[in-house]
Coordinates of C-alpha atoms in Angstrom, one line a residue:
Chain A
M1 CA 21.8 20.9 -22.3
S2 CA 20.2 23.6 -19.5
I3 CA 19.3 22.1 -15.9
Q4 CA 17.1 22.6 -13.3
I5 CA 19.0 22.3 -9.5
I6 CA 15.3 21.8 -7.6
D7 CA 16.0 23.5 -4.6
G8 CA 14.6 21.4 -1.9
K9 CA 15.9 24.6 0.3
A10 CA 13.7 27.6 -1.6
I11 CA 10.3 24.8 -1.9
A12 CA 10.2 24.4 1.9
D13 CA 10.8 27.5 2.8
E14 CA 8.0 28.7 0.1
I15 CA 5.9 25.6 1.9
K16 CA 6.7 26.8 5.1
K17 CA 5.7 30.4 4.7
E18 CA 2.3 29.5 3.3
I19 CA 1.9 26.6 7.1
A20 CA 2.8 30.6 8.6
I21 CA 0.3 32.5 7.7
E22 CA -2.3 29.9 7.2
V23 CA -1.7 29.0 10.9
A24 CA -2.3 32.9 12.3
S25 CA -5.1 33.5 10.7
M26 CA -6.2 30.5 12.5
I27 CA -4.7 32.2 14.8
D28 CA -6.7 35.9 14.2
K29 CA -10.3 33.6 14.5
D30 CA -9.8 32.6 17.7
E31 CA -9.0 29.0 16.8
K32 CA -5.6 27.3 19.0
A33 CA -2.7 26.8 17.4
P34 CA -1.9 23.6 15.9
H35 CA -0.3 21.4 18.1
L36 CA 2.6 18.7 17.2
A37 CA 4.1 16.9 20.5
A38 CA 6.7 14.7 20.6
I39 CA 7.9 11.2 22.5
I40 CA 11.8 11.0 23.5
V41 CA 12.7 7.7 25.0
G42 CA 16.5 7.7 26.8
E43 CA 19.2 10.1 25.2
D44 CA 20.6 9.8 21.9
A45 CA 21.8 11.9 20.8
A46 CA 20.2 12.8 17.3
S47 CA 17.3 11.4 18.2
Q48 CA 17.2 14.4 20.2
T49 CA 18.8 16.4 17.3
Y50 CA 16.6 15.3 16.0
V51 CA 13.6 15.9 18.0
A52 CA 15.0 19.3 19.2
S53 CA 14.9 20.7 14.7
K54 CA 10.8 19.8 14.8
E55 CA 10.3 22.1 17.8
K56 CA 12.0 24.6 16.1
A57 CA 10.6 24.4 12.8
C58 CA 6.8 24.4 14.5
K59 CA 7.6 27.4 16.9
S60 CA 8.8 29.3 12.8
V61 CA 5.3 28.3 11.6
G62 CA 3.4 29.4 14.6
I63 CA 3.2 25.2 15.7
T64 CA 2.6 25.1 19.3
S65 CA 4.5 21.7 20.3
S66 CA 5.5 19.6 23.0
V67 CA 8.3 16.8 24.6
Y68 CA 8.2 13.5 26.5
K69 CA 11.3 13.5 27.3
L70 CA 11.1 9.1 28.9
P71 CA 14.0 8.3 30.2
A72 CA 16.4 5.1 28.6
S73 CA 14.2 2.0 31.3
T74 CA 10.7 3.4 30.9
S75 CA 8.7 0.2 30.6
E76 CA 6.2 -0.3 27.1
K77 CA 3.9 -0.2 29.0
E78 CA 4.6 2.7 31.1
L79 CA 5.8 4.6 26.6
L80 CA 2.0 3.3 25.6
D81 CA 0.4 4.4 28.5
V82 CA 1.9 7.8 27.6
V83 CA 0.4 7.4 23.6
H84 CA -2.9 6.2 24.8
F85 CA -2.7 9.5 26.8
L86 CA -2.0 11.7 23.6
N87 CA -4.8 9.1 21.5
Q88 CA -7.1 10.9 23.3
D89 CA -5.5 14.7 24.5
L90 CA -7.5 17.1 23.2
D91 CA -4.9 19.2 22.8
V92 CA -2.9 17.6 21.0
D93 CA -3.3 17.8 17.1
G94 CA -0.5 15.4 16.1
Y95 CA 2.2 13.4 17.9
I96 CA 5.9 11.6 16.6
V97 CA 7.3 8.4 18.5
Q98 CA 10.8 9.3 17.8
L99 CA 12.3 5.9 16.4
P100 CA 14.1 4.1 17.2
L101 CA 13.1 2.9 20.8
P102 CA 15.8 0.9 23.0
D103 CA 15.5 -1.9 22.7
H104 CA 14.1 -4.0 25.9
I105 CA 10.7 -1.9 23.3
D106 CA 8.7 -3.2 20.9
E107 CA 8.4 -0.5 18.1
Q108 CA 6.0 -2.1 16.2
K109 CA 3.1 -2.7 18.9
I110 CA 4.1 1.1 19.7
L111 CA 3.4 2.8 16.2
L112 CA 0.3 0.4 16.3
A113 CA -0.9 1.9 19.4
I114 CA -1.1 5.0 18.0
N115 CA -4.7 6.4 16.9
P116 CA -4.1 6.8 12.7
A117 CA -5.7 10.5 12.8
K118 CA -2.7 11.8 14.5
D119 CA 0.3 9.0 13.5
V120 CA 1.2 12.6 11.7
D121 CA 4.2 10.9 10.8
G122 CA 2.5 8.3 9.0
F123 CA 3.7 5.1 9.3
H124 CA 0.5 3.6 11.2
P125 CA -0.8 1.8 8.3
E126 CA -3.8 3.0 8.9
N127 CA -2.3 6.0 6.9
A128 CA -0.4 3.6 4.7
G129 CA -3.9 1.8 3.4
R130 CA -5.8 4.8 3.0
M131 CA -3.3 6.4 1.0
M132 CA -3.2 2.4 -1.0
L133 CA -6.5 2.5 -1.4
G134 CA -7.2 6.5 -2.9
L135 CA -8.6 8.0 1.0
P136 CA -7.2 11.3 2.4
A137 CA -4.1 10.0 4.3
Y138 CA -1.3 11.3 6.3
L139 CA 2.0 10.1 4.1
P140 CA 4.7 9.9 5.5
A141 CA 7.7 12.3 5.5
T142 CA 9.9 12.1 2.6
P143 CA 7.5 10.9 -0.5
F144 CA 5.1 13.4 0.6
G145 CA 8.4 15.9 0.3
I146 CA 9.5 14.4 -3.2
M147 CA 5.6 14.8 -4.4
E148 CA 5.9 17.9 -3.1
L149 CA 8.7 18.7 -5.6
L150 CA 7.7 17.0 -7.9
K151 CA 5.2 19.2 -8.1
R152 CA 5.9 22.9 -7.5
S153 CA 8.6 22.0 -9.6
K154 CA 6.3 21.6 -12.3
I155 CA 7.6 18.2 -13.2
E156 CA 5.1 16.4 -14.9
T157 CA 4.6 12.8 -13.4
A158 CA 1.2 11.7 -15.6
A159 CA 1.9 9.9 -17.8
K160 CA 6.0 9.7 -17.4
H161 CA 7.8 6.2 -16.4
V162 CA 9.0 6.8 -12.7
V163 CA 11.5 4.2 -11.6
V164 CA 12.3 4.7 -8.5
I165 CA 15.2 2.3 -6.3
G166 CA 15.0 0.7 -3.5
R167 CA 11.7 -0.5 -1.9
S168 CA 12.1 0.1 1.7
N169 CA 8.9 1.2 4.0
I170 CA 9.4 4.4 4.6
V171 CA 10.3 5.8 1.3
G172 CA 10.4 3.5 -1.9
T173 CA 7.4 1.2 -1.1
P174 CA 5.3 4.6 -0.7
I175 CA 6.7 6.5 -3.3
S176 CA 5.9 3.7 -6.0
V177 CA 2.2 3.4 -5.3
M178 CA 1.5 7.9 -4.6
L179 CA 2.5 7.8 -7.6
S180 CA 1.1 5.8 -9.8
R181 CA -2.1 6.7 -8.7
K182 CA -5.0 7.9 -10.6
A183 CA -4.9 11.9 -9.2
Q184 CA -3.6 14.8 -10.1
N185 CA 0.8 15.0 -10.0
A186 CA 1.0 11.5 -10.0
N187 CA -0.8 9.0 -12.8
A188 CA 3.1 7.7 -14.3
T189 CA 3.7 4.1 -14.9
V190 CA 5.8 3.6 -12.5
T191 CA 8.8 0.6 -12.0
L192 CA 9.8 -0.5 -8.7
C193 CA 13.6 -1.9 -8.3
H194 CA 15.5 -3.1 -5.3
S195 CA 18.1 -5.9 -4.5
R196 CA 16.6 -8.4 -6.2
T197 CA 16.4 -6.2 -9.5
K198 CA 17.9 -8.2 -12.5
N199 CA 19.4 -6.0 -15.6
L200 CA 18.6 -2.9 -13.3
K201 CA 20.7 -0.8 -15.9
D202 CA 18.5 -1.5 -18.2
I203 CA 15.2 -0.7 -16.5
T204 CA 16.5 3.0 -14.9
L205 CA 18.1 3.7 -18.4
Q206 CA 14.2 3.9 -19.6
A207 CA 13.4 6.6 -16.8
D208 CA 12.0 9.7 -17.5
I209 CA 11.3 10.2 -13.2
L210 CA 14.5 8.2 -11.3
I211 CA 14.0 7.5 -7.8
A212 CA 17.4 7.1 -5.7
A213 CA 16.7 5.4 -2.5
I214 CA 19.1 2.7 -2.2
G215 CA 20.7 4.4 1.1
K216 CA 24.6 3.8 -0.7
V217 CA 27.2 6.8 -1.9
G218 CA 26.3 6.8 -5.8
F219 CA 25.4 4.5 -6.5
V220 CA 23.8 6.0 -9.8
T221 CA 26.2 7.0 -11.9
A222 CA 25.8 8.9 -15.1
D223 CA 25.4 6.0 -17.7
M224 CA 22.5 4.0 -15.5
V225 CA 21.0 7.6 -16.4
K226 CA 18.6 8.1 -19.8
P227 CA 18.9 11.4 -21.1
G228 CA 16.9 14.5 -20.2
A229 CA 15.8 12.2 -17.0
T230 CA 14.4 14.0 -13.4
V231 CA 16.9 12.7 -10.8
I232 CA 15.9 12.7 -6.9
D233 CA 17.7 11.7 -5.3
V234 CA 17.1 10.4 -0.9
G235 CA 20.1 9.7 0.2
I236 CA 21.9 11.6 2.6
H237 CA 25.3 10.3 3.4
R238 CA 28.6 11.5 5.8
V239 CA 32.0 10.9 4.2
E240 CA 35.3 11.5 5.5
D241 CA 36.7 13.9 4.2
V242 CA 39.7 15.3 5.7
G243 CA 40.1 18.2 3.4
K244 CA 36.9 19.9 5.0
E245 CA 36.0 22.2 8.1
K246 CA 34.0 19.1 9.5
G247 CA 35.9 16.7 8.7
Y248 CA 33.7 14.6 6.4
Y249 CA 30.9 16.3 3.8
L250 CA 27.9 14.8 3.2
T251 CA 26.1 13.3 -0.5
G252 CA 23.2 10.9 -2.3
D253 CA 22.6 7.8 -3.9
V254 CA 23.0 9.3 -7.2
D255 CA 27.1 10.4 -8.7
Y256 CA 26.3 14.4 -9.2
E257 CA 28.7 15.7 -11.0
E258 CA 28.2 12.6 -13.5
V259 CA 25.0 12.8 -13.5
A260 CA 24.1 16.5 -13.7
K261 CA 25.5 16.5 -16.8
K262 CA 22.4 13.8 -18.3
A263 CA 19.2 14.9 -16.4
S264 CA 16.8 17.2 -16.8
A265 CA 16.4 18.8 -13.0
I266 CA 18.1 17.1 -10.2
T267 CA 18.7 17.1 -6.7
P268 CA 20.9 18.1 -4.2
V269 CA 22.8 16.9 -1.2
P270 CA 22.0 18.2 0.7
G271 CA 19.5 20.4 -0.1
G272 CA 17.2 18.9 -2.0
I273 CA 14.8 16.4 0.0
G274 CA 16.4 16.9 3.3
P275 CA 14.7 20.1 4.1
M276 CA 11.9 18.9 2.8
T277 CA 11.3 16.0 5.1
I278 CA 9.9 18.0 8.2
V279 CA 8.0 20.3 6.2
S280 CA 6.3 17.9 5.0
L281 CA 5.6 16.9 9.5
L282 CA 4.5 21.0 9.4
Q283 CA 2.0 19.8 6.3
N284 CA 0.8 16.7 8.6
T285 CA 0.2 19.0 11.5
L286 CA -1.4 21.2 10.1
L287 CA -3.6 19.1 8.7
A288 CA -4.7 16.9 12.2
S289 CA -5.4 21.0 13.5
K290 CA -8.1 20.7 10.8
R291 CA -9.6 17.3 11.7
V292 CA -9.8 16.5 7.6
I293 CA -7.9 13.8 7.2
Y294 CA -9.8 11.9 9.6
S295 CA -13.5 13.1 10.0
Chain B
M1 CA 7.4 -25.2 -26.5
S2 CA 4.5 -27.1 -24.2
I3 CA 2.6 -24.9 -22.8
Q4 CA 2.1 -25.2 -18.5
I5 CA -1.8 -24.6 -18.6
I6 CA -2.9 -23.6 -14.7
D7 CA -5.0 -25.3 -13.3
G8 CA -7.1 -22.6 -10.6
K9 CA -10.0 -26.0 -10.0
A10 CA -7.3 -28.3 -9.0
I11 CA -5.4 -25.7 -6.9
A12 CA -7.9 -24.5 -5.8
D13 CA -9.4 -28.2 -4.3
E14 CA -6.2 -29.4 -2.9
I15 CA -6.9 -26.0 -0.7
K16 CA -10.4 -26.4 0.2
K17 CA -9.1 -30.2 1.6
E18 CA -6.2 -28.4 3.3
I19 CA -9.0 -26.6 5.3
A20 CA -10.8 -28.9 5.7
I21 CA -7.6 -31.5 6.8
E22 CA -7.4 -28.3 9.5
V23 CA -11.2 -27.3 10.3
A24 CA -11.7 -31.3 11.3
S25 CA -9.3 -31.1 13.4
M26 CA -10.2 -28.0 15.2
I27 CA -12.9 -29.9 15.9
D28 CA -11.7 -32.9 16.8
K29 CA -10.0 -31.1 19.3
D30 CA -13.0 -29.5 20.8
E31 CA -12.6 -25.9 19.3
K32 CA -14.9 -24.4 17.4
A33 CA -15.3 -24.0 13.8
P34 CA -14.2 -21.3 12.2
H35 CA -17.8 -18.6 11.6
L36 CA -18.1 -16.9 8.7
A37 CA -20.8 -14.5 8.5
A38 CA -22.0 -11.9 5.9
I39 CA -24.6 -8.9 5.9
I40 CA -26.8 -9.2 2.3
V41 CA -28.9 -5.3 1.9
G42 CA -31.9 -5.6 -0.9
E43 CA -32.7 -8.4 -3.4
D44 CA -29.9 -8.1 -5.7
A45 CA -29.5 -11.2 -8.1
A46 CA -25.9 -11.8 -8.5
S47 CA -25.5 -10.5 -4.8
Q48 CA -27.5 -13.4 -3.3
T49 CA -25.7 -16.6 -5.5
Y50 CA -22.0 -14.7 -4.4
V51 CA -23.4 -15.3 -1.0
A52 CA -24.7 -18.7 -1.6
S53 CA -22.1 -19.7 -3.3
K54 CA -19.6 -18.1 -0.1
E55 CA -22.1 -20.2 2.5
K56 CA -21.8 -23.6 0.4
A57 CA -17.8 -23.3 0.3
C58 CA -17.4 -22.5 3.5
K59 CA -20.1 -26.1 4.5
S60 CA -18.0 -27.3 1.9
V61 CA -14.8 -27.4 4.4
G62 CA -17.0 -27.6 7.6
I63 CA -16.2 -24.1 8.4
T64 CA -19.9 -22.7 9.9
S65 CA -21.4 -18.8 8.3
S66 CA -24.4 -17.4 8.7
V67 CA -25.7 -14.4 6.5
Y68 CA -27.5 -11.1 7.6
K69 CA -30.7 -10.6 5.2
L70 CA -32.0 -7.0 5.8
P71 CA -33.7 -5.4 3.5
A72 CA -33.3 -2.5 0.3
S73 CA -35.0 0.6 2.9
T74 CA -32.0 0.0 5.4
S75 CA -30.0 3.2 6.9
E76 CA -27.1 3.7 7.0
K77 CA -27.0 3.5 10.1
E78 CA -28.9 0.7 11.2
L79 CA -26.3 -0.8 8.8
L80 CA -23.9 0.3 11.1
D81 CA -25.3 -1.1 14.2
V82 CA -25.6 -4.1 12.6
V83 CA -21.8 -3.6 12.0
H84 CA -20.7 -3.2 15.6
F85 CA -22.3 -6.1 17.1
L86 CA -20.5 -8.6 14.6
N87 CA -17.9 -6.3 15.4
Q88 CA -17.7 -7.4 19.2
D89 CA -19.6 -11.0 18.5
L90 CA -17.0 -13.7 19.7
D91 CA -19.3 -16.6 17.5
V92 CA -18.1 -14.6 14.3
D93 CA -14.6 -14.5 13.3
G94 CA -14.3 -13.3 10.2
Y95 CA -18.2 -11.0 8.9
I96 CA -17.8 -9.6 5.0
V97 CA -20.1 -6.9 3.8
Q98 CA -21.2 -7.8 0.1
L99 CA -21.0 -5.1 -2.8
P100 CA -22.6 -2.9 -4.1
L101 CA -24.9 -1.4 -0.8
P102 CA -28.0 0.4 -2.0
D103 CA -27.5 4.4 -3.3
H104 CA -28.7 6.0 -0.1
I105 CA -25.8 4.4 2.6
D106 CA -22.0 4.9 1.8
E107 CA -20.4 2.5 1.3
Q108 CA -16.8 4.1 1.9
K109 CA -18.5 4.6 5.7
I110 CA -19.3 0.8 6.5
L111 CA -16.1 -0.9 5.0
L112 CA -14.2 1.3 7.5
A113 CA -16.4 0.5 9.7
I114 CA -15.8 -3.2 10.3
N115 CA -13.5 -4.0 13.0
P116 CA -9.9 -4.6 10.8
A117 CA -8.9 -7.8 13.1
K118 CA -13.1 -9.9 11.1
D119 CA -11.7 -7.7 7.9
V120 CA -11.7 -11.2 5.9
D121 CA -12.1 -9.9 2.4
G122 CA -9.3 -7.5 3.7
F123 CA -10.3 -4.5 2.1
H124 CA -9.8 -2.1 5.2
P125 CA -7.1 0.6 5.1
E126 CA -5.7 -1.0 7.8
N127 CA -5.2 -4.4 5.8
A128 CA -4.0 -3.2 2.7
G129 CA -1.1 -0.7 4.6
R130 CA -0.4 -3.7 6.7
M131 CA 0.6 -6.5 3.7
M132 CA 2.3 -2.8 2.8
L133 CA 4.7 -2.7 5.5
G134 CA 5.2 -6.2 5.0
L135 CA 3.6 -7.4 8.4
P136 CA 0.3 -10.2 9.1
A137 CA -2.5 -9.1 7.6
Y138 CA -5.5 -10.4 5.3
L139 CA -4.7 -10.7 2.0
P140 CA -7.7 -9.3 -0.7
A141 CA -8.9 -12.0 -2.8
T142 CA -8.0 -12.0 -6.0
P143 CA -4.1 -10.8 -5.2
F144 CA -4.1 -13.8 -2.7
G145 CA -5.4 -16.3 -5.7
I146 CA -2.9 -15.2 -8.0
M147 CA 0.2 -15.8 -5.2
E148 CA -1.2 -18.9 -3.9
L149 CA -1.7 -20.3 -7.8
L150 CA 2.0 -18.6 -8.2
K151 CA 3.7 -20.4 -5.4
R152 CA 2.0 -23.7 -6.3
S153 CA 2.9 -23.6 -9.5
K154 CA 6.2 -23.3 -8.7
I155 CA 6.3 -20.1 -11.3
E156 CA 9.2 -18.1 -9.6
T157 CA 8.9 -14.5 -9.0
A158 CA 12.7 -14.2 -7.1
A159 CA 14.5 -11.2 -9.4
K160 CA 10.9 -11.9 -12.3
H161 CA 10.2 -8.4 -13.7
V162 CA 6.1 -8.5 -13.5
V163 CA 3.3 -6.1 -15.8
V164 CA 1.2 -5.1 -13.4
I165 CA -1.8 -4.3 -16.7
G166 CA -4.9 -2.1 -14.7
R167 CA -4.3 0.0 -11.2
S168 CA -7.9 -1.2 -9.1
N169 CA -8.0 -0.7 -5.4
I170 CA -8.7 -4.6 -5.2
V171 CA -6.2 -6.7 -8.0
G172 CA -3.7 -4.2 -9.6
T173 CA -2.7 -2.4 -7.3
P174 CA -2.6 -5.1 -4.2
I175 CA -0.6 -7.2 -6.4
S176 CA 2.2 -5.7 -7.0
V177 CA 3.1 -3.9 -3.5
M178 CA 2.7 -8.2 -2.5
L179 CA 4.6 -9.2 -5.5
S180 CA 7.2 -6.9 -4.6
R181 CA 7.7 -7.5 -1.0
K182 CA 11.0 -8.5 0.0
A183 CA 8.9 -12.2 1.2
Q184 CA 9.4 -14.8 0.0
N185 CA 6.9 -16.0 -3.7
A186 CA 7.7 -12.8 -3.8
N187 CA 11.1 -10.7 -4.4
A188 CA 10.2 -9.2 -8.1
T189 CA 10.7 -6.2 -9.4
V190 CA 7.3 -4.8 -10.2
T191 CA 6.1 -2.3 -13.2
L192 CA 2.9 -1.1 -12.7
C193 CA 0.6 -0.2 -15.5
H194 CA -2.3 1.4 -16.4
S195 CA -4.2 3.3 -18.6
R196 CA -2.1 7.0 -18.5
T197 CA 0.8 4.4 -19.4
K198 CA 2.4 5.4 -22.7
N199 CA 4.0 2.8 -25.0
L200 CA 2.4 0.1 -22.7
K201 CA 3.7 -2.8 -25.1
D202 CA 6.8 -2.1 -24.8
I203 CA 6.7 -2.9 -21.9
T204 CA 4.7 -5.7 -21.7
L205 CA 7.2 -6.8 -23.7
Q206 CA 9.6 -7.3 -20.5
A207 CA 7.0 -8.3 -18.8
D208 CA 8.3 -12.3 -17.5
I209 CA 5.1 -12.7 -15.2
L210 CA 2.4 -10.4 -17.4
I211 CA -1.3 -9.8 -14.9
A212 CA -3.8 -8.7 -17.2
A213 CA -6.5 -6.6 -14.7
I214 CA -8.1 -4.7 -17.2
G215 CA -11.4 -5.6 -17.3
K216 CA -11.1 -5.4 -21.5
V217 CA -12.3 -8.5 -23.4
G218 CA -8.5 -10.1 -25.1
F219 CA -6.7 -7.2 -24.2
V220 CA -3.8 -8.9 -24.2
T221 CA -2.8 -10.0 -27.5
A222 CA 0.0 -12.3 -28.3
D223 CA 1.8 -9.3 -30.2
M224 CA 2.5 -8.2 -26.7
V225 CA 3.8 -11.2 -24.5
K226 CA 7.0 -12.3 -24.5
P227 CA 8.3 -15.4 -25.3
G228 CA 8.4 -18.2 -22.3
A229 CA 6.2 -15.5 -20.2
T230 CA 3.7 -16.5 -17.4
V231 CA 0.1 -15.0 -18.5
I232 CA -2.8 -14.6 -15.8
D233 CA -5.4 -13.5 -16.9
V234 CA -7.8 -11.6 -14.1
G235 CA -10.2 -10.8 -16.8
I236 CA -13.4 -12.6 -16.9
H237 CA -16.4 -11.4 -18.9
R238 CA -19.0 -12.8 -20.9
V239 CA -20.2 -12.6 -24.2
E240 CA -23.0 -14.1 -26.1
D241 CA -22.9 -16.2 -28.9
V242 CA -26.1 -16.9 -29.5
G243 CA -24.6 -20.9 -30.9
K244 CA -23.4 -21.1 -26.9
E245 CA -26.3 -23.5 -25.1
K246 CA -26.3 -20.8 -22.3
G247 CA -26.9 -17.8 -25.2
Y248 CA -23.0 -16.4 -23.8
Y249 CA -19.7 -18.2 -23.9
L250 CA -17.1 -16.6 -21.2
T251 CA -13.4 -15.1 -21.9
G252 CA -10.9 -12.8 -20.0
D253 CA -8.5 -9.9 -20.7
V254 CA -5.9 -12.0 -22.9
D255 CA -5.8 -13.3 -26.1
Y256 CA -5.8 -16.8 -25.0
E257 CA -6.0 -18.6 -28.3
E258 CA -3.3 -16.8 -29.8
V259 CA -1.0 -16.7 -26.2
A260 CA -1.0 -20.3 -25.4
K261 CA 0.6 -19.9 -28.5
K262 CA 3.9 -18.1 -26.9
A263 CA 3.6 -18.0 -22.8
S264 CA 5.5 -21.0 -21.1
A265 CA 2.3 -21.1 -18.5
I266 CA -1.1 -19.2 -18.6
T267 CA -4.2 -19.1 -16.3
P268 CA -7.9 -20.5 -18.6
V269 CA -11.0 -18.2 -18.2
P270 CA -13.1 -20.7 -17.0
G271 CA -11.1 -22.2 -14.7
G272 CA -7.9 -20.0 -14.1
I273 CA -7.8 -17.5 -10.9
G274 CA -12.2 -17.7 -11.0
P275 CA -12.1 -20.6 -8.6
M276 CA -9.1 -19.1 -6.7
T277 CA -11.0 -16.1 -5.0
I278 CA -13.2 -18.3 -3.8
V279 CA -10.8 -20.3 -0.6
S280 CA -8.9 -17.4 0.0
L281 CA -12.4 -16.6 1.9
L282 CA -12.3 -19.4 2.9
Q283 CA -8.0 -18.8 3.9
N284 CA -8.8 -15.6 6.1
T285 CA -12.0 -16.7 8.4
L286 CA -9.5 -19.8 9.2
L287 CA -7.1 -16.9 9.6
A288 CA -9.6 -15.1 11.1
S289 CA -10.3 -18.5 14.3
K290 CA -6.5 -18.7 15.0
R291 CA -6.3 -14.9 15.0
V292 CA -3.2 -14.6 13.9
I293 CA -3.2 -12.1 12.4
Y294 CA -3.9 -10.1 14.8
S295 CA -3.0 -11.2 18.4

């Protein structure tokens, strides 16, 4: 069977090009370029890297950005003040608060204080609820990326049985809702599985599209996959390997080698969902600058 | 097989008693009784009946209520003014806008203007999103009623396979999310089916708990039900019947006579989910008066 390897990198580049063209035309019309702000609290190395790569991605498509770097000692009140400032600031179309926050700050409280109209991470409950109710919304990065990958890879979802493994707030739960909505590139019958699911294999074997978002290396094995299924691997794990130059390799929630022999389409790790998530943020920022979600 | 007929009327009465006791104890402590307001626009007979029965239910448990009756000619702007007034009014703990609204008013716009902290119908996206993200929220009446029926009938949901038929914003979609959450009386594996689902019977036959919310008389037939399943019938339909005193009888989405022979538990229509929905509104109003959801 010939298999379609879904090239997340290529699709992400294609979307970036589309965004760049649109931003360029805004600037041509003397409109302001979209602007993304990021708040980062403390010195967490991974967070610094993420924010830097988001800035770089913005730059590559003409979106301007700014970073508010606050010391780890910032109080919750001080952070809320910055949030309230950005909620009002007309120059900022959308912004993100890089997680995790220091322990003395209530993360939930901060996320709830973000103006939903500027919540380009799609983490505020108003955006989650709008999506669920079929209203325009900022979609969270990973499920948004999955929707784009499926659409642009011409993988039919309507009337298909999608099985999602993992019910996290940022991936499994929202993608299960998105794919079941009455909408183009959705309309699937969706089963959401998780740690309490019994007879998981009986269920995954029914999947036309299987989405693995469990966070366990190689959890999805070939015996769990129906021949001809599409397999989307959301996991990304570093596995130590002294034989590799970097001392590790990256892998996902799916046993790629074996599953690829049965699937009709599959996302690799790395190079599948990964490159799509940052693109989702750019898409949301562009939408925010056009004021089309909240009007 | 002996079957458990889930008595929605009895369970609703039990919850009403609990609410009445709690309200009485608030009054004993010289606290204000919870107050529910309702806005009704125009003369729709069914709407008048619904609002009257909500007022009556409030009274039966000691919740005070008020009704804003506006003429059908009310403009959107005027209605928004009433909504903004109730959003601020400290005497009103929660309120509802009775639907449908006249055609010249944008229903969505009105619902989005309701302060989520007073949205005891649970229709605002912020409440939908909070529920989805596992945060405290006002739950919409019917799914809230289903959760209570299952819990109080001691029907285990954890690790069970729930199949929901129908993906409406007010029943199918929210109940599918609620039952799959990592929470007590939830933790189910849920499949959400709808008009685009293929091989529906193959899926419903896997259901330990089958929830019918399609809106079609007798849609769920015995051959679709696994022996021993719990069947929850959300439908309510008037079927003309000259042989009956009223000229009609009430029935649901489930072929009750035949399905009851296979199920281990079932909700009748009427007397199943129906009586629970008004109780959900009372529960939300009590919660609103305690300011426990939004604090």
